[in-house]
Amino acid sequence: MPEETSPLLKDASTKTNYSDHRRNDSVPIGEEASSIEYITFEGPNILSSTRRWTYYFISVLCALSCASIMLFSIYAPSLQTRLGLSQLQINYISIFAEVGQYLPFFGFIADVYGAHVITIISIFCLTPTYLVAGFIYSNPNLLPPSYNLRILCACFFGIGAGSSSLFLGSFFTCTRLFPSNRILSISVPVASFGLSSFLEAQLTKIFIHETYVDVNGIFVTFAGMFLLTGISSTVTAYKSRTPVIDKLDASSTNKGSRLKKIFKEPTPWLLFLALLVSAGPIEMFVNNIGSLVLTLPDTPKTADQVSYFAIFSTAARLLSGVICHYIPLIKPAPLLTSILMVTALVHLSFAMEILPSSCFSLVSMINGWAYGSCFTIFPTMVMIKYGLSDFGSVWNCVMMSPAIGCMIFGVIYGKVYDRASFEPSNNALLLIEPLIKVFDTNQVVCLGPSCYQITFVSTAGSILVGALIILAVYKGSLRNSKSSLPVSFEASA
């Protein structure tokens, strides 16, 4: 092992040893430095500092555009009204978007073939689907209602997949440009994703009028924006490839056997389950803000609630990264456990009407903080444990868990909402309605706490379970110096 190491991608004139964050199973708790093995590479085509920072800046800007899917709740009520959909059907559209957003193979493609490949995919997933969705919204009577719903489900599946591939392409480019600095490699791009939903929520206000929302205008704007950012991200990801990064990608020849070994361990599955029961309910919340605010007596503005969620999510992503990087005395696992416990308490208080409807903004803020913390601390754990060479594959597999959680709680929310919208005599029929009937359109409107109480009691319990899983894994790691989950982070040199 070299005695001295330097940051990846230094000036071309410098002969340097480069850090390849690889897995090391013998990592004692709190000794992060020993979890890194080093490879030596000498090459003439290493990026200069100016080019490296330029590519990094462009990648962060592209990450700032990736969260348009988080704005679904802004125009969901308009989709429901114009196309005559029930809340359950609206939730099925958002579920298809979630499933597309968390497809597990984008990380593997980026690890093996390069981040530029998945950014190319994002262009074809985002621009055409937004245009088709806008056309369906503008022409609701052109096709039968059930066909409109099927097409929208397919479109939002593509939108979710495109958003994920564009962000992961930008994210992986950042991690490979600055692998030894987790503030630059993880916190900044992840925070940019959180900030993206805030900035785009402000952009959508141009299309929100007193009596209607110009949904087609929103979709056409996003289609053009993603065409530009997709091209920019593809060029940046390709140009930032160097012999060092190519060597890291070449190490993926044994990736299949390594991944089999990794997924035979309990740690990735525990992380998968913890993220499922923690982030899944929160994603359900943000996808349904638009209908939730309509159930309250003093209806808040949906765009403002999405902005509150985004602002606190972004702040949590940045602060969690700073804490993990510079304050080793504060362990990330107990910190995340505490945040999730507070979030569970807020969900329960909202369900039991302990928090009045006038405090709904607080609910949005706490959920945003918890969501941002999850998506900073979880990938940090994965990167330290499994290294840069396997980070994309492992994290992308773990990251698909919120889609399952959102699917489960989205169905619960839609069922509870629709049941409360019908007369009591129809409740039993609604509860036993087969899922195959989902494409039979039937618009309903719900008012009052009965629209969400059962849902938020269940989400409170789920988030609490997630906190306890993280705490249990942390406690278990303290009893084993070869724990599979590092929980103490030290500042990188």
C-alpha positions as CSV (number, residue, x, y, z in Angstrom):
1,M,0.0,0.0,0.0
2,P,1.4,3.4,-0.9
3,E,2.4,5.6,2.0
4,E,0.9,8.8,0.5
5,T,-2.1,9.2,-1.6
6,S,-3.5,12.1,-3.6
7,P,-7.0,13.1,-4.7
8,L,-8.2,11.4,-7.9
9,L,-7.8,13.2,-11.2
10,K,-4.9,15.6,-10.5
11,D,-3.0,17.6,-13.1
12,A,-1.8,15.7,-16.1
13,S,1.8,16.5,-15.5
14,T,1.8,14.9,-12.0
15,K,2.6,11.3,-11.5
16,T,0.1,10.3,-8.8
17,N,-1.3,7.4,-6.9
18,Y,-5.0,7.3,-7.1
19,S,-7.6,6.2,-4.5
20,D,-10.0,3.4,-5.5
21,H,-12.5,3.1,-2.6
22,R,-12.8,-0.6,-2.4
23,R,-14.4,-2.9,0.0
24,N,-12.6,-4.2,3.1
25,D,-14.4,-6.6,5.4
26,S,-12.0,-6.1,8.3
27,V,-12.9,-2.5,9.1
28,P,-13.1,-1.8,12.8
29,I,-15.8,0.6,13.8
30,G,-14.7,4.2,13.4
31,E,-11.6,3.4,11.4
32,E,-12.7,4.6,8.0
33,A,-9.3,5.1,6.6
34,S,-8.4,1.5,6.8
35,S,-11.5,0.6,4.7
36,I,-9.8,2.0,1.6
37,E,-7.4,0.0,-0.5
38,Y,-5.3,1.9,-3.1
39,I,-4.2,1.2,-6.6
40,T,-1.5,3.0,-8.5
41,F,-2.1,4.4,-11.9
42,E,0.1,6.5,-14.1
43,G,-1.3,8.1,-17.2
44,P,-0.8,11.1,-19.5
45,N,-4.5,12.0,-19.8
46,I,-5.5,12.9,-16.2
47,L,-8.0,15.8,-16.0
48,S,-6.6,19.2,-15.1
49,S,-8.1,20.9,-12.1
50,T,-9.9,23.4,-14.2
51,R,-11.6,20.7,-16.4
52,R,-12.4,18.6,-13.3
53,W,-14.2,21.5,-11.6
54,T,-15.9,22.5,-14.8
55,Y,-17.3,19.0,-15.3
56,Y,-18.3,18.8,-11.7
57,F,-20.2,22.2,-11.9
58,I,-22.1,21.0,-15.0
59,S,-23.0,17.7,-13.3
60,V,-24.3,19.5,-10.2
61,L,-26.4,21.8,-12.5
62,C,-27.9,18.8,-14.2
63,A,-28.7,17.3,-10.8
64,L,-30.6,20.5,-10.1
65,S,-33.1,19.6,-12.7
66,C,-33.8,16.0,-11.8
67,A,-36.6,16.2,-9.3
68,S,-39.5,17.2,-11.5
69,I,-41.2,13.9,-10.5
70,M,-41.5,15.3,-6.9
71,L,-43.9,17.9,-8.2
72,F,-46.5,15.4,-9.1
73,S,-48.8,16.5,-6.3
74,I,-48.9,20.1,-7.8
75,Y,-50.8,19.0,-10.9
76,A,-52.3,15.7,-9.7
77,P,-55.6,17.4,-8.7
78,S,-55.9,18.9,-12.2
79,L,-55.3,15.5,-13.7
80,Q,-57.9,14.0,-11.5
81,T,-60.5,16.6,-12.3
82,R,-59.9,16.9,-16.1
83,L,-59.6,13.1,-16.7
84,G,-62.2,12.1,-14.2
85,L,-59.9,9.8,-12.0
86,S,-60.3,8.5,-8.5
87,Q,-57.6,9.1,-5.9
88,L,-56.6,5.5,-6.1
89,Q,-56.1,5.8,-9.8
90,I,-54.0,9.0,-9.4
91,N,-51.9,7.0,-6.9
92,Y,-51.4,4.3,-9.4
93,I,-49.9,6.8,-11.8
94,S,-47.5,8.0,-9.1
95,I,-46.7,4.4,-8.2
96,F,-45.7,3.7,-11.8
97,A,-43.5,6.8,-11.6
98,E,-41.9,5.4,-8.4
99,V,-41.3,2.0,-9.9
100,G,-39.6,3.6,-12.9
101,Q,-37.6,5.9,-10.6
102,Y,-36.1,3.0,-8.7
103,L,-35.2,0.5,-11.4
104,P,-32.3,-1.5,-10.1
105,F,-30.1,-1.8,-13.2
106,F,-29.1,1.8,-13.9
107,G,-26.3,1.7,-11.3
108,F,-24.9,-1.5,-12.8
109,I,-25.0,0.0,-16.3
110,A,-23.1,3.1,-15.0
111,D,-20.5,0.9,-13.2
112,V,-19.8,-1.3,-16.2
113,Y,-20.4,1.0,-19.3
114,G,-20.1,4.5,-17.9
115,A,-22.4,7.2,-16.6
116,H,-22.8,8.7,-20.0
117,V,-24.8,5.6,-21.1
118,I,-27.6,6.1,-18.6
119,T,-27.8,9.9,-19.3
120,I,-28.4,9.0,-22.9
121,I,-31.3,6.8,-21.7
122,S,-32.7,9.7,-19.7
123,I,-33.2,11.8,-22.8
124,F,-35.4,9.2,-24.5
125,C,-37.3,8.5,-21.3
126,L,-38.1,12.1,-20.3
127,T,-38.7,14.4,-23.3
128,P,-41.1,12.1,-25.4
129,T,-43.0,11.0,-22.3
130,Y,-43.7,14.6,-21.1
131,L,-44.8,15.6,-24.5
132,V,-47.2,12.6,-24.7
133,A,-48.5,13.2,-21.2
134,G,-49.2,16.9,-22.1
135,F,-51.0,15.8,-25.3
136,I,-53.3,13.4,-23.3
137,Y,-54.1,16.2,-20.8
138,S,-54.9,18.6,-23.6
139,N,-57.1,16.1,-25.4
140,P,-59.0,14.1,-22.7
141,N,-61.8,13.0,-25.0
142,L,-59.7,11.8,-27.9
143,L,-59.4,8.3,-26.3
144,P,-61.6,6.4,-23.8
145,P,-60.8,7.3,-20.2
146,S,-59.3,3.9,-19.3
147,Y,-56.9,4.3,-22.3
148,N,-55.8,7.7,-21.0
149,L,-55.0,6.3,-17.6
150,R,-53.0,3.4,-19.1
151,I,-51.0,5.9,-21.3
152,L,-50.3,8.2,-18.3
153,C,-49.1,5.2,-16.3
154,A,-46.7,4.3,-19.0
155,C,-45.6,7.9,-19.4
156,F,-44.9,8.4,-15.8
157,F,-43.0,5.1,-15.6
158,G,-40.7,6.6,-18.3
159,I,-40.5,9.9,-16.4
160,G,-39.5,8.1,-13.2
161,A,-36.9,6.1,-15.1
162,G,-35.5,9.1,-16.9
163,S,-35.3,11.2,-13.7
164,S,-33.4,8.4,-12.0
165,S,-31.0,7.8,-14.8
166,L,-30.3,11.5,-15.3
167,F,-29.6,12.0,-11.6
168,L,-27.5,8.8,-11.2
169,G,-25.5,9.8,-14.2
170,S,-24.7,13.2,-12.7
171,F,-24.2,11.7,-9.2
172,F,-21.8,9.0,-10.4
173,T,-19.8,11.6,-12.4
174,C,-19.4,13.6,-9.2
175,T,-18.4,10.6,-7.1
176,R,-15.7,9.7,-9.6
177,L,-14.4,13.3,-9.9
178,F,-14.0,13.7,-6.2
179,P,-14.1,10.2,-4.6
180,S,-12.2,11.1,-1.4
181,N,-14.4,14.0,-0.5
182,R,-17.9,13.0,0.6
183,I,-19.1,16.6,0.8
184,L,-18.4,17.0,-3.0
185,S,-19.1,13.5,-4.1
186,I,-22.3,12.8,-2.1
187,S,-23.7,15.7,-0.2
188,V,-23.6,18.4,-2.9
189,P,-25.2,16.4,-5.7
190,V,-27.8,14.8,-3.4
191,A,-28.6,18.3,-2.0
192,S,-28.9,19.6,-5.5
193,F,-31.6,17.0,-6.2
194,G,-33.5,18.2,-3.1
195,L,-33.1,21.8,-4.1
196,S,-34.3,20.9,-7.6
197,S,-37.8,20.3,-6.5
198,F,-37.9,23.7,-4.7
199,L,-36.6,25.5,-7.8
200,E,-39.0,23.7,-10.1
201,A,-41.9,24.3,-7.8
202,Q,-41.2,28.0,-8.1
203,L,-41.0,27.6,-11.9
204,T,-44.4,25.9,-12.0
205,K,-46.0,29.0,-10.3
206,I,-45.9,30.6,-13.7
207,F,-48.4,28.1,-14.9
208,I,-50.7,28.1,-11.8
209,H,-53.6,30.5,-12.3
210,E,-56.4,31.4,-10.0
211,T,-58.9,29.1,-11.6
212,Y,-56.8,26.4,-13.3
213,V,-53.3,24.9,-13.7
214,D,-51.7,24.9,-17.1
215,V,-50.5,21.3,-16.9
216,N,-49.6,21.1,-20.6
217,G,-47.4,24.1,-20.3
218,I,-45.6,22.5,-17.3
219,F,-45.1,19.3,-19.3
220,V,-43.8,21.0,-22.5
221,T,-41.4,23.1,-20.4
222,F,-40.0,20.1,-18.7
223,A,-39.6,18.2,-22.0
224,G,-37.4,21.0,-23.4
225,M,-35.5,21.4,-20.2
226,F,-34.6,17.7,-20.0
227,L,-33.5,17.6,-23.6
228,L,-30.9,20.3,-22.8
229,T,-29.8,18.8,-19.4
230,G,-29.7,15.3,-20.8
231,I,-27.3,16.3,-23.6
232,S,-25.2,18.4,-21.2
233,S,-24.9,15.6,-18.7
234,T,-24.1,13.0,-21.4
235,V,-21.2,15.1,-22.8
236,T,-19.9,15.9,-19.3
237,A,-20.0,12.3,-18.2
238,Y,-18.2,11.1,-21.3
239,K,-15.6,13.9,-21.3
240,S,-14.8,13.3,-17.6
241,R,-13.8,9.7,-18.3
242,T,-10.0,9.2,-17.9
243,P,-7.7,6.2,-17.8
244,V,-8.1,6.1,-14.0
245,I,-11.9,5.9,-14.3
246,D,-11.6,3.4,-17.2
247,K,-9.5,1.2,-15.0
248,L,-12.1,1.4,-12.2
249,D,-14.7,0.4,-14.8
250,A,-12.5,-2.4,-16.0
251,S,-12.5,-3.9,-12.5
252,S,-16.2,-4.7,-13.1
253,T,-15.2,-7.9,-14.9
254,N,-15.6,-9.7,-11.6
255,K,-18.6,-7.7,-10.5
256,G,-21.1,-10.6,-10.8
257,S,-19.2,-12.7,-8.3
258,R,-18.6,-9.8,-5.9
259,L,-22.2,-8.8,-6.0
260,K,-23.3,-12.4,-5.2
261,K,-21.0,-12.3,-2.2
262,I,-22.3,-8.9,-1.1
263,F,-26.0,-9.9,-1.3
264,K,-25.4,-13.1,0.7
265,E,-24.8,-10.8,3.7
266,P,-27.6,-9.5,5.9
267,T,-26.4,-5.8,5.8
268,P,-27.6,-4.8,2.3
269,W,-31.0,-6.4,3.0
270,L,-31.4,-4.7,6.4
271,L,-30.5,-1.4,4.7
272,F,-33.0,-2.2,2.0
273,L,-35.8,-2.9,4.5
274,A,-35.0,0.1,6.6
275,L,-35.1,2.5,3.6
276,L,-38.3,0.8,2.4
277,V,-40.3,1.4,5.7
278,S,-38.7,4.8,6.3
279,A,-38.6,6.6,2.9
280,G,-41.6,4.8,1.3
281,P,-44.2,6.5,3.6
282,I,-42.5,9.9,3.1
283,E,-42.6,9.6,-0.7
284,M,-46.3,8.7,-0.4
285,F,-46.7,11.9,1.5
286,V,-45.1,14.2,-1.0
287,N,-46.9,12.5,-3.9
288,N,-50.2,13.2,-2.2
289,I,-49.7,16.7,-0.8
290,G,-52.0,18.0,-3.5
291,S,-55.0,15.9,-2.3
292,L,-54.1,16.2,1.3
293,V,-54.3,20.0,1.4
294,L,-57.8,19.8,-0.1
295,T,-59.0,17.7,2.8
296,L,-58.0,20.5,5.3
297,P,-60.4,23.3,6.3
298,D,-57.9,26.1,5.7
299,T,-56.4,24.7,2.5
300,P,-52.7,25.6,2.1
301,K,-51.2,26.1,-1.3
302,T,-49.7,22.9,-2.7
303,A,-46.7,24.6,-4.3
304,D,-45.8,26.2,-1.0
305,Q,-45.9,22.8,0.8
306,V,-43.8,21.2,-1.9
307,S,-41.3,24.1,-1.5
308,Y,-41.2,23.7,2.3
309,F,-40.6,20.0,1.8
310,A,-37.8,20.7,-0.7
311,I,-36.1,23.4,1.3
312,F,-35.8,21.2,4.5
313,S,-34.9,18.2,2.4
314,T,-32.0,20.2,0.9
315,A,-30.9,21.6,4.2
316,A,-30.9,18.1,5.7
317,R,-28.8,16.7,2.9
318,L,-26.2,19.4,3.3
319,L,-26.1,19.3,7.1
320,S,-26.1,15.5,7.3
321,G,-23.1,15.4,5.0
322,V,-21.2,18.1,7.0
323,I,-21.9,16.3,10.2
324,C,-20.8,12.9,8.8
325,H,-17.7,14.5,7.4
326,Y,-16.5,16.8,10.2
327,I,-18.1,15.7,13.5
328,P,-17.2,12.0,14.1
329,L,-18.5,12.2,17.6
330,I,-22.0,12.3,16.2
331,K,-22.7,8.9,14.7
332,P,-24.9,8.9,11.6
333,A,-26.9,5.9,12.5
334,P,-28.2,7.2,15.9
335,L,-28.7,10.6,14.3
336,L,-30.9,9.1,11.5
337,T,-32.7,7.0,14.1
338,S,-33.6,10.1,16.2
339,I,-34.8,12.0,13.1
340,L,-37.0,9.1,12.0
341,M,-38.5,8.8,15.5
342,V,-39.4,12.4,15.5
343,T,-41.0,12.0,12.1
344,A,-43.0,9.0,13.3
345,L,-44.3,11.1,16.2
346,V,-45.3,13.9,13.8
347,H,-47.2,11.5,11.6
348,L,-49.1,10.1,14.6
349,S,-49.8,13.5,16.0
350,F,-51.2,14.7,12.6
351,A,-53.4,11.5,12.4
352,M,-54.8,12.0,15.9
353,E,-55.4,15.8,15.3
354,I,-52.9,16.7,18.1
355,L,-51.3,18.9,15.4
356,P,-54.1,21.1,14.0
357,S,-54.5,21.5,10.2
358,S,-52.9,25.0,10.5
359,C,-49.6,23.2,11.4
360,F,-49.6,21.3,8.1
361,S,-46.5,23.2,7.0
362,L,-44.6,21.8,10.0
363,V,-45.6,18.3,8.8
364,S,-44.2,19.1,5.4
365,M,-40.9,20.4,6.9
366,I,-40.3,17.5,9.2
367,N,-41.0,15.0,6.3
368,G,-38.6,16.9,4.1
369,W,-35.9,16.8,6.8
370,A,-36.3,13.1,7.3
371,Y,-36.3,12.4,3.5
372,G,-33.2,14.4,2.9
373,S,-31.4,12.8,5.9
374,C,-32.2,9.3,4.5
375,F,-30.8,10.0,1.1
376,T,-27.6,11.4,2.5
377,I,-26.7,9.0,5.3
378,F,-27.8,5.8,3.5
379,P,-25.6,6.2,0.4
380,T,-22.7,7.4,2.6
381,M,-22.9,4.1,4.5
382,V,-23.0,2.1,1.2
383,M,-20.1,4.0,-0.3
384,I,-17.8,3.5,2.7
385,K,-18.7,-0.2,3.0
386,Y,-18.7,-1.4,-0.6
387,G,-16.4,1.1,-2.2
388,L,-16.5,3.2,-5.4
389,S,-16.2,0.2,-7.7
390,D,-19.4,-1.4,-6.4
391,F,-21.2,1.7,-5.1
392,G,-23.5,2.2,-8.1
393,S,-24.7,-1.4,-8.2
394,V,-25.3,-1.8,-4.5
395,W,-26.8,1.6,-3.9
396,N,-29.1,1.3,-6.9
397,C,-30.4,-2.0,-5.6
398,V,-31.0,-0.6,-2.1
399,M,-32.5,2.6,-3.5
400,M,-35.3,0.7,-5.2
401,S,-36.9,0.0,-1.8
402,P,-38.7,3.3,-1.4
403,A,-40.7,2.5,-4.6
404,I,-42.1,-0.6,-2.9
405,G,-42.9,1.3,0.3
406,C,-44.5,4.1,-1.7
407,M,-46.5,1.6,-3.6
408,I,-47.8,-0.1,-0.4
409,F,-48.7,3.2,1.3
410,G,-50.0,4.8,-1.9
411,V,-52.6,2.0,-2.2
412,I,-53.5,2.4,1.5
413,Y,-53.9,6.2,1.1
414,G,-55.9,5.8,-2.0
415,K,-58.2,3.2,-0.5
416,V,-58.7,5.2,2.7
417,Y,-59.3,8.4,0.8
418,D,-61.8,6.9,-1.6
419,R,-63.6,5.0,1.1
420,A,-64.1,8.2,3.1
421,S,-65.5,9.9,-0.1
422,F,-68.3,7.4,-0.4
423,E,-71.5,6.9,1.6
424,P,-71.0,4.4,4.5
425,S,-73.2,1.9,2.7
426,N,-70.7,1.7,-0.1
427,N,-67.6,1.3,2.1
428,A,-67.6,-2.5,2.0
429,L,-67.9,-2.6,-1.8
430,L,-65.0,-0.2,-2.1
431,L,-62.7,-2.2,0.2
432,I,-63.2,-5.4,-1.7
433,E,-62.9,-3.8,-5.1
434,P,-60.4,-5.9,-7.1
435,L,-57.2,-4.2,-8.2
436,I,-58.0,-5.1,-11.8
437,K,-60.8,-2.5,-11.7
438,V,-58.3,0.2,-11.2
439,F,-58.7,1.5,-14.8
440,D,-62.5,2.0,-14.3
441,T,-62.5,5.8,-13.8
442,N,-64.6,7.3,-11.0
443,Q,-63.7,10.7,-9.7
444,V,-64.2,11.3,-6.0
445,V,-63.5,14.1,-3.6
446,C,-62.8,13.8,0.2
447,L,-63.0,16.2,3.1
448,G,-62.0,15.9,6.7
449,P,-59.5,13.9,8.8
450,S,-61.2,10.6,8.0
451,C,-59.5,10.9,4.6
452,Y,-56.0,10.2,6.0
453,Q,-56.1,9.2,9.7
454,I,-55.7,5.4,9.1
455,T,-53.0,6.1,6.6
456,F,-50.9,8.3,8.9
457,V,-51.2,5.9,11.8
458,S,-49.8,3.2,9.6
459,T,-47.0,5.4,8.3
460,A,-46.0,6.4,11.8
461,G,-45.6,2.7,12.8
462,S,-43.7,2.0,9.6
463,I,-41.2,4.9,10.1
464,L,-40.7,3.8,13.7
465,V,-39.9,0.3,12.6
466,G,-37.3,1.7,10.2
467,A,-35.7,3.7,13.0
468,L,-35.5,0.6,15.2
469,I,-33.9,-1.5,12.3
470,I,-31.2,1.1,11.9
471,L,-30.6,1.2,15.6
472,A,-30.4,-2.6,15.9
473,V,-27.8,-2.8,13.1
474,Y,-25.8,0.0,14.8
475,K,-25.9,-1.8,18.1
476,G,-24.9,-5.1,16.5
477,S,-22.0,-3.4,14.7
478,L,-20.6,-2.2,18.1
479,R,-20.4,-5.8,19.2
480,N,-18.3,-6.8,16.2
481,S,-15.1,-5.2,15.2
482,K,-15.7,-6.6,11.7
483,S,-19.2,-5.2,11.4
484,S,-20.7,-5.0,7.9
485,L,-22.0,-1.5,8.6
486,P,-19.6,1.4,9.3
487,V,-21.3,3.9,11.5
488,S,-18.6,6.4,12.3
489,F,-17.3,8.8,9.7
490,E,-14.1,10.8,9.8
491,A,-13.1,13.8,7.7
492,S,-11.2,12.9,4.6
493,A,-7.7,14.2,4.1
